Backbone as CSV, one residue per row, in Angstrom:
resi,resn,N_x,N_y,N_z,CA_x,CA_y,CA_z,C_x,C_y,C_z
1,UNK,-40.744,-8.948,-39.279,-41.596,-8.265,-38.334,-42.845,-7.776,-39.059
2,UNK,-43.909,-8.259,-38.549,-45.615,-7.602,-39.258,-45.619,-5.925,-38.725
3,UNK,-46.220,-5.687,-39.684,-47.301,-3.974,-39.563,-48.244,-4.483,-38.892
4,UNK,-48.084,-3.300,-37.548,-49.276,-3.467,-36.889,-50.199,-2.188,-37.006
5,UNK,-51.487,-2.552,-37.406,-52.712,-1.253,-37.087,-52.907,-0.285,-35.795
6,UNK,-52.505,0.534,-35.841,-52.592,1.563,-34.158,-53.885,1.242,-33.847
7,UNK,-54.108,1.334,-32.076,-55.681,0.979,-31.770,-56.418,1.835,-31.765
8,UNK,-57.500,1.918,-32.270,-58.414,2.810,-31.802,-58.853,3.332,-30.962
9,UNK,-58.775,4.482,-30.505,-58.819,5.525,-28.968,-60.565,5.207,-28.858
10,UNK,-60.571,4.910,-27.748,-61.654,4.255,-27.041,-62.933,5.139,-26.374
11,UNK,-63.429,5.131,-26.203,-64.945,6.330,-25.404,-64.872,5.854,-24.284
12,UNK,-64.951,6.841,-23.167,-64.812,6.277,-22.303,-66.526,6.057,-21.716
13,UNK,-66.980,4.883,-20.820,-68.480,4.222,-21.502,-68.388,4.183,-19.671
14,UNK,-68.904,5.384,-18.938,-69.327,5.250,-17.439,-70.451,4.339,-17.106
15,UNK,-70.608,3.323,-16.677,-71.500,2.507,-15.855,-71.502,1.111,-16.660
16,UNK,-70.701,1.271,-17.665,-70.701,-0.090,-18.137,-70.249,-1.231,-17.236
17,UNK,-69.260,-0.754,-16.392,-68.849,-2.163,-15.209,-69.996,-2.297,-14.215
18,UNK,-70.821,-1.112,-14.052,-72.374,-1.439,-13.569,-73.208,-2.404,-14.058
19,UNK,-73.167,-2.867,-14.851,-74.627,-3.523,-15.544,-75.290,-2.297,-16.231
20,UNK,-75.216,-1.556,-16.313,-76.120,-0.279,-16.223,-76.228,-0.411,-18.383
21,UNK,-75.358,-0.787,-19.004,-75.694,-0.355,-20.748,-77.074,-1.275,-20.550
22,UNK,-77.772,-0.787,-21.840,-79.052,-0.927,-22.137,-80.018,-0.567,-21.961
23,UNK,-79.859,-0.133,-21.030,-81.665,0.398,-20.114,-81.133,1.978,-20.258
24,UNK,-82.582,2.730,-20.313,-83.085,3.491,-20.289,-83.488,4.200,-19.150
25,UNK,-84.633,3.416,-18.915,-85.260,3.746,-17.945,-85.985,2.780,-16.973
26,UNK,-85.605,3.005,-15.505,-86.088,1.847,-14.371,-87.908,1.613,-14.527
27,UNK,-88.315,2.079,-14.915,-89.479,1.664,-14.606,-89.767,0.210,-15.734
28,UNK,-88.948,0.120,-17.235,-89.634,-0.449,-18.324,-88.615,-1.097,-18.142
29,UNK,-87.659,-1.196,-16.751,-86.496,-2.287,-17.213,-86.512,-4.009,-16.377
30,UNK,-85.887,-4.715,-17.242,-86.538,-6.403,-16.714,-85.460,-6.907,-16.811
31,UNK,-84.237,-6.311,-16.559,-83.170,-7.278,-16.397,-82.937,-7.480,-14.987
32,UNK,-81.878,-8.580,-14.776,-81.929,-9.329,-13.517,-79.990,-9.046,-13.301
33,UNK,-79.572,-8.228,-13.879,-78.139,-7.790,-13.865,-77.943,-7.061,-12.223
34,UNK,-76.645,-7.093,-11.537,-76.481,-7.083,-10.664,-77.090,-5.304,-10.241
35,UNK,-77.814,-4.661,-9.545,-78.320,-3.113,-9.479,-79.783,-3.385,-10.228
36,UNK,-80.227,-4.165,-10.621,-81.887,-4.085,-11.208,-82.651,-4.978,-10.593
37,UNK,-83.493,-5.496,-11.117,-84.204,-6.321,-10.630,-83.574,-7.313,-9.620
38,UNK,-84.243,-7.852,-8.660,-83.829,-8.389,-7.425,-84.592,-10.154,-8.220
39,UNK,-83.517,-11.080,-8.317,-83.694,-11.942,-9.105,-84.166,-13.575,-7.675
40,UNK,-85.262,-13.912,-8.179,-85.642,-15.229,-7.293,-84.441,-15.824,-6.373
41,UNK,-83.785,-16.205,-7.459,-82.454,-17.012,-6.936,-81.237,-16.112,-6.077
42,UNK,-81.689,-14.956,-6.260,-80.171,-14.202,-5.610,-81.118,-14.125,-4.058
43,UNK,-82.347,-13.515,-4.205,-83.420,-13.318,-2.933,-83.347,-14.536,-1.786
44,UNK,-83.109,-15.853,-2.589,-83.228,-16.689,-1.595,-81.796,-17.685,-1.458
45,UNK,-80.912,-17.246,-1.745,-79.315,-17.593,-1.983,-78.669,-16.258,-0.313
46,UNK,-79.459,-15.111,-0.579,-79.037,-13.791,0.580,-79.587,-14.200,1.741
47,UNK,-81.441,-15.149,1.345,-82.224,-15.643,2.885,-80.977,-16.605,2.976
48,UNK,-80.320,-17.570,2.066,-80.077,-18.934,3.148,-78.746,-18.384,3.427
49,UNK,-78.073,-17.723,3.677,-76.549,-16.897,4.028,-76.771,-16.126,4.901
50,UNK,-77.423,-16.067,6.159,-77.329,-15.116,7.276,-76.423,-14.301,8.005
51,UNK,-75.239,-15.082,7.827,-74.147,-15.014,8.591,-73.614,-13.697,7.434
52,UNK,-73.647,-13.284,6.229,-73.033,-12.494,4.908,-73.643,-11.464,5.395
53,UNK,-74.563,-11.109,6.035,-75.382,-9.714,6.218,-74.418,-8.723,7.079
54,UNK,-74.229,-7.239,6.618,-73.490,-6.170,7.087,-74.456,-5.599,7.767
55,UNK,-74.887,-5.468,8.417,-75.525,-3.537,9.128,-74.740,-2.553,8.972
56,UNK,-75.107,-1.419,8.418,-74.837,-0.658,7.514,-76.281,0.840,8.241
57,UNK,-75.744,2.065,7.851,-76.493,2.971,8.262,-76.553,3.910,6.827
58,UNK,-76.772,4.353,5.962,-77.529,5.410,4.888,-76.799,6.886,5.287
59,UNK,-75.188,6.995,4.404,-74.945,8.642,4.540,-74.951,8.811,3.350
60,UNK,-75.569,8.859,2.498,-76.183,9.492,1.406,-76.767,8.837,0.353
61,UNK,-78.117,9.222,-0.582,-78.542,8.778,-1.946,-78.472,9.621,-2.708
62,UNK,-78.144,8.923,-3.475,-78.388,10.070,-5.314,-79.820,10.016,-6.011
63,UNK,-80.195,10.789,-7.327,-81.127,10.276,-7.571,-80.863,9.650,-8.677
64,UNK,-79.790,9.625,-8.766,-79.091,8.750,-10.052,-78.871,7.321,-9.620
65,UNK,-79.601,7.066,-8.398,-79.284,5.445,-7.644,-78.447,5.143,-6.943
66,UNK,-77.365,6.060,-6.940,-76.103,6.152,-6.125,-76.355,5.749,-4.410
67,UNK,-76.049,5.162,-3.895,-75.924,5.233,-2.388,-74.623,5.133,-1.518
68,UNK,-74.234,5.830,-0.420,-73.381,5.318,0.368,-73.702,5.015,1.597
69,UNK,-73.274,4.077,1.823,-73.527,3.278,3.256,-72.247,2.847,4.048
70,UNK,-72.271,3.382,5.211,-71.374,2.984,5.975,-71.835,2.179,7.140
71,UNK,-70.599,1.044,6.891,-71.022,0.043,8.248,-70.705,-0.092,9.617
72,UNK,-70.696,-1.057,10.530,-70.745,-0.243,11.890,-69.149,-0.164,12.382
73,UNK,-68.434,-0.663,11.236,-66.891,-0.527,11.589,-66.360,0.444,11.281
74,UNK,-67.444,1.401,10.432,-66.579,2.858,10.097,-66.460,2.540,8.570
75,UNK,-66.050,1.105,7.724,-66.001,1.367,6.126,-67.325,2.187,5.119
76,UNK,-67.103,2.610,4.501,-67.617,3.252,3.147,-68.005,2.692,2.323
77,UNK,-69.173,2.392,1.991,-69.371,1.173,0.676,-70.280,2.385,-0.190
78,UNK,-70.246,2.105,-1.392,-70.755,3.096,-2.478,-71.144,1.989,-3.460
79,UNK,-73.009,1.945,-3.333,-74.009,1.071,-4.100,-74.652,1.779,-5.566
80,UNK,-75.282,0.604,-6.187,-76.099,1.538,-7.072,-77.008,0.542,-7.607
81,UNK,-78.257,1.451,-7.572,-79.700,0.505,-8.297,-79.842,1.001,-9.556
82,UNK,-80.361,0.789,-10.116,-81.060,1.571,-11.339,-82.252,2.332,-10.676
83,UNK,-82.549,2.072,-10.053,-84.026,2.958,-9.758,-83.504,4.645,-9.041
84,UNK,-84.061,5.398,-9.133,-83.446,6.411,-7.952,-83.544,6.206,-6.412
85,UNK,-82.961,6.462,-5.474,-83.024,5.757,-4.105,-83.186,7.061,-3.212
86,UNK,-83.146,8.437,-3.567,-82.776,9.759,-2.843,-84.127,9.591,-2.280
87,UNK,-85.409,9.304,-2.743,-86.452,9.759,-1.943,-86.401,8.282,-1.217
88,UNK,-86.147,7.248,-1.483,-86.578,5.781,-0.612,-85.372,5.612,0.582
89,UNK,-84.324,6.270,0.624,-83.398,5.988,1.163,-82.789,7.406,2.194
90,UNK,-83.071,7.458,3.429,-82.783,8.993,3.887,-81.116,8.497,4.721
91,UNK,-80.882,9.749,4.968,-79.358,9.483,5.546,-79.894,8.884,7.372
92,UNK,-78.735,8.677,7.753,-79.170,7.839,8.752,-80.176,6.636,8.737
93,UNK,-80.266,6.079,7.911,-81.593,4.884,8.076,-80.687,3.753,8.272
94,UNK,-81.210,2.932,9.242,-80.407,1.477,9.153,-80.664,0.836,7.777
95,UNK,-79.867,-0.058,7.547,-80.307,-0.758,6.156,-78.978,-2.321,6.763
96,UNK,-79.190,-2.852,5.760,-78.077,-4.340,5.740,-77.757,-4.467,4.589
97,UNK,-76.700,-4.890,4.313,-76.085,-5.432,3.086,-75.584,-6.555,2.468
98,UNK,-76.041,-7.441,2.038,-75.373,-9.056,2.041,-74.303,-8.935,0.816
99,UNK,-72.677,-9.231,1.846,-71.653,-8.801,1.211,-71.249,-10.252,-0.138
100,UNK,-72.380,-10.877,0.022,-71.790,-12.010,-1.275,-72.893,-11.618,-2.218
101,UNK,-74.154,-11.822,-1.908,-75.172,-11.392,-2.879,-75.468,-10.338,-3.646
102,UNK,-75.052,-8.857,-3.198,-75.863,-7.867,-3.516,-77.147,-7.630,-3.441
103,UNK,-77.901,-7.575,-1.640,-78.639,-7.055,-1.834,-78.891,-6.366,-0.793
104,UNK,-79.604,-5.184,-0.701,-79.879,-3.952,0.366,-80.601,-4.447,0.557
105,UNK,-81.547,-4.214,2.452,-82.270,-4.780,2.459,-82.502,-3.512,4.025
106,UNK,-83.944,-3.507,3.489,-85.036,-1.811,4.553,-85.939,-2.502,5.389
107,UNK,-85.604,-2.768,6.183,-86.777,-3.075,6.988,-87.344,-5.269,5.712
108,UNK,-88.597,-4.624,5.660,-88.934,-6.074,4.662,-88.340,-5.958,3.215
109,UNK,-87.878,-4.707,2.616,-87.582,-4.551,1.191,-86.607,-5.246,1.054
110,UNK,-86.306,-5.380,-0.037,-84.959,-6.049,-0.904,-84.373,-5.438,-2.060
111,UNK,-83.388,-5.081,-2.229,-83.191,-4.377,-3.669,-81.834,-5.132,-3.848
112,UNK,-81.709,-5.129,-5.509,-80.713,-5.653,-5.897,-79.711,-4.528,-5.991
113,UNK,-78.391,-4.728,-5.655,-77.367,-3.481,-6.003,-75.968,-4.087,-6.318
114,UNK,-75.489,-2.987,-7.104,-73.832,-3.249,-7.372,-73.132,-2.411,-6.844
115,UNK,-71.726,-3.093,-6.771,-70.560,-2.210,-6.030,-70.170,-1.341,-7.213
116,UNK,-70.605,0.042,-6.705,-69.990,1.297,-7.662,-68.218,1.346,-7.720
């Protein structure tokens, strides 16, 4: 039977299943990870999938990017951008959600987001 090395107790690393390590800060950030930048191919992969779109209504933003949106069946979905969304996003606002792509979508906007 081998000696085994005990594991090393781990940090626990919040938003890493986000995409969220690396960046800093939304304004200087250029990744195309699921919650950042809204990437060519995902933009027009969400246009040709019509039928994937949720309607969805805005009960709350963070300014940490956080959003929850509930859709018109009553579920709870809990998003997140990198950017802050508390001032772009008020409670009650319609919004849509394309449940294969990740992306919110305001009126003409588009934002890329991940499932928190």
């Amino acid at each position: 039977m081998s000696y085994r090395e005990p594991h090393a107790a781990t940090q626990p690393q919040p938003g890493r299943v986000l995409g969220m390590r690396g960046c800093e800060a939304h304004a200087e950030c250029s990744s195309d990870r699921p919650g950042h930048g809204l990437n060519r191919l995902q933009a027009r992969l969400a246009q040709a999938t019509p039928s994937k779109w949720v309607d969805a209504v805005v009960v709350g933003a963070d300014d940490d990017g956080f959003v929850a949106v509930a859709d018109l069946g009553g579920g709870i979905r809990r998003l997140w951008h990198h950017a802050p969304l508390a001032g772009a996003l008020a409670p009650g606002e319609p919004v849509a959600v394309h449940a294969v792509y990740g992306v919110l979508a305001r009126g003409d906007e588009r934002l890329s987001v991940a499932d928190a």
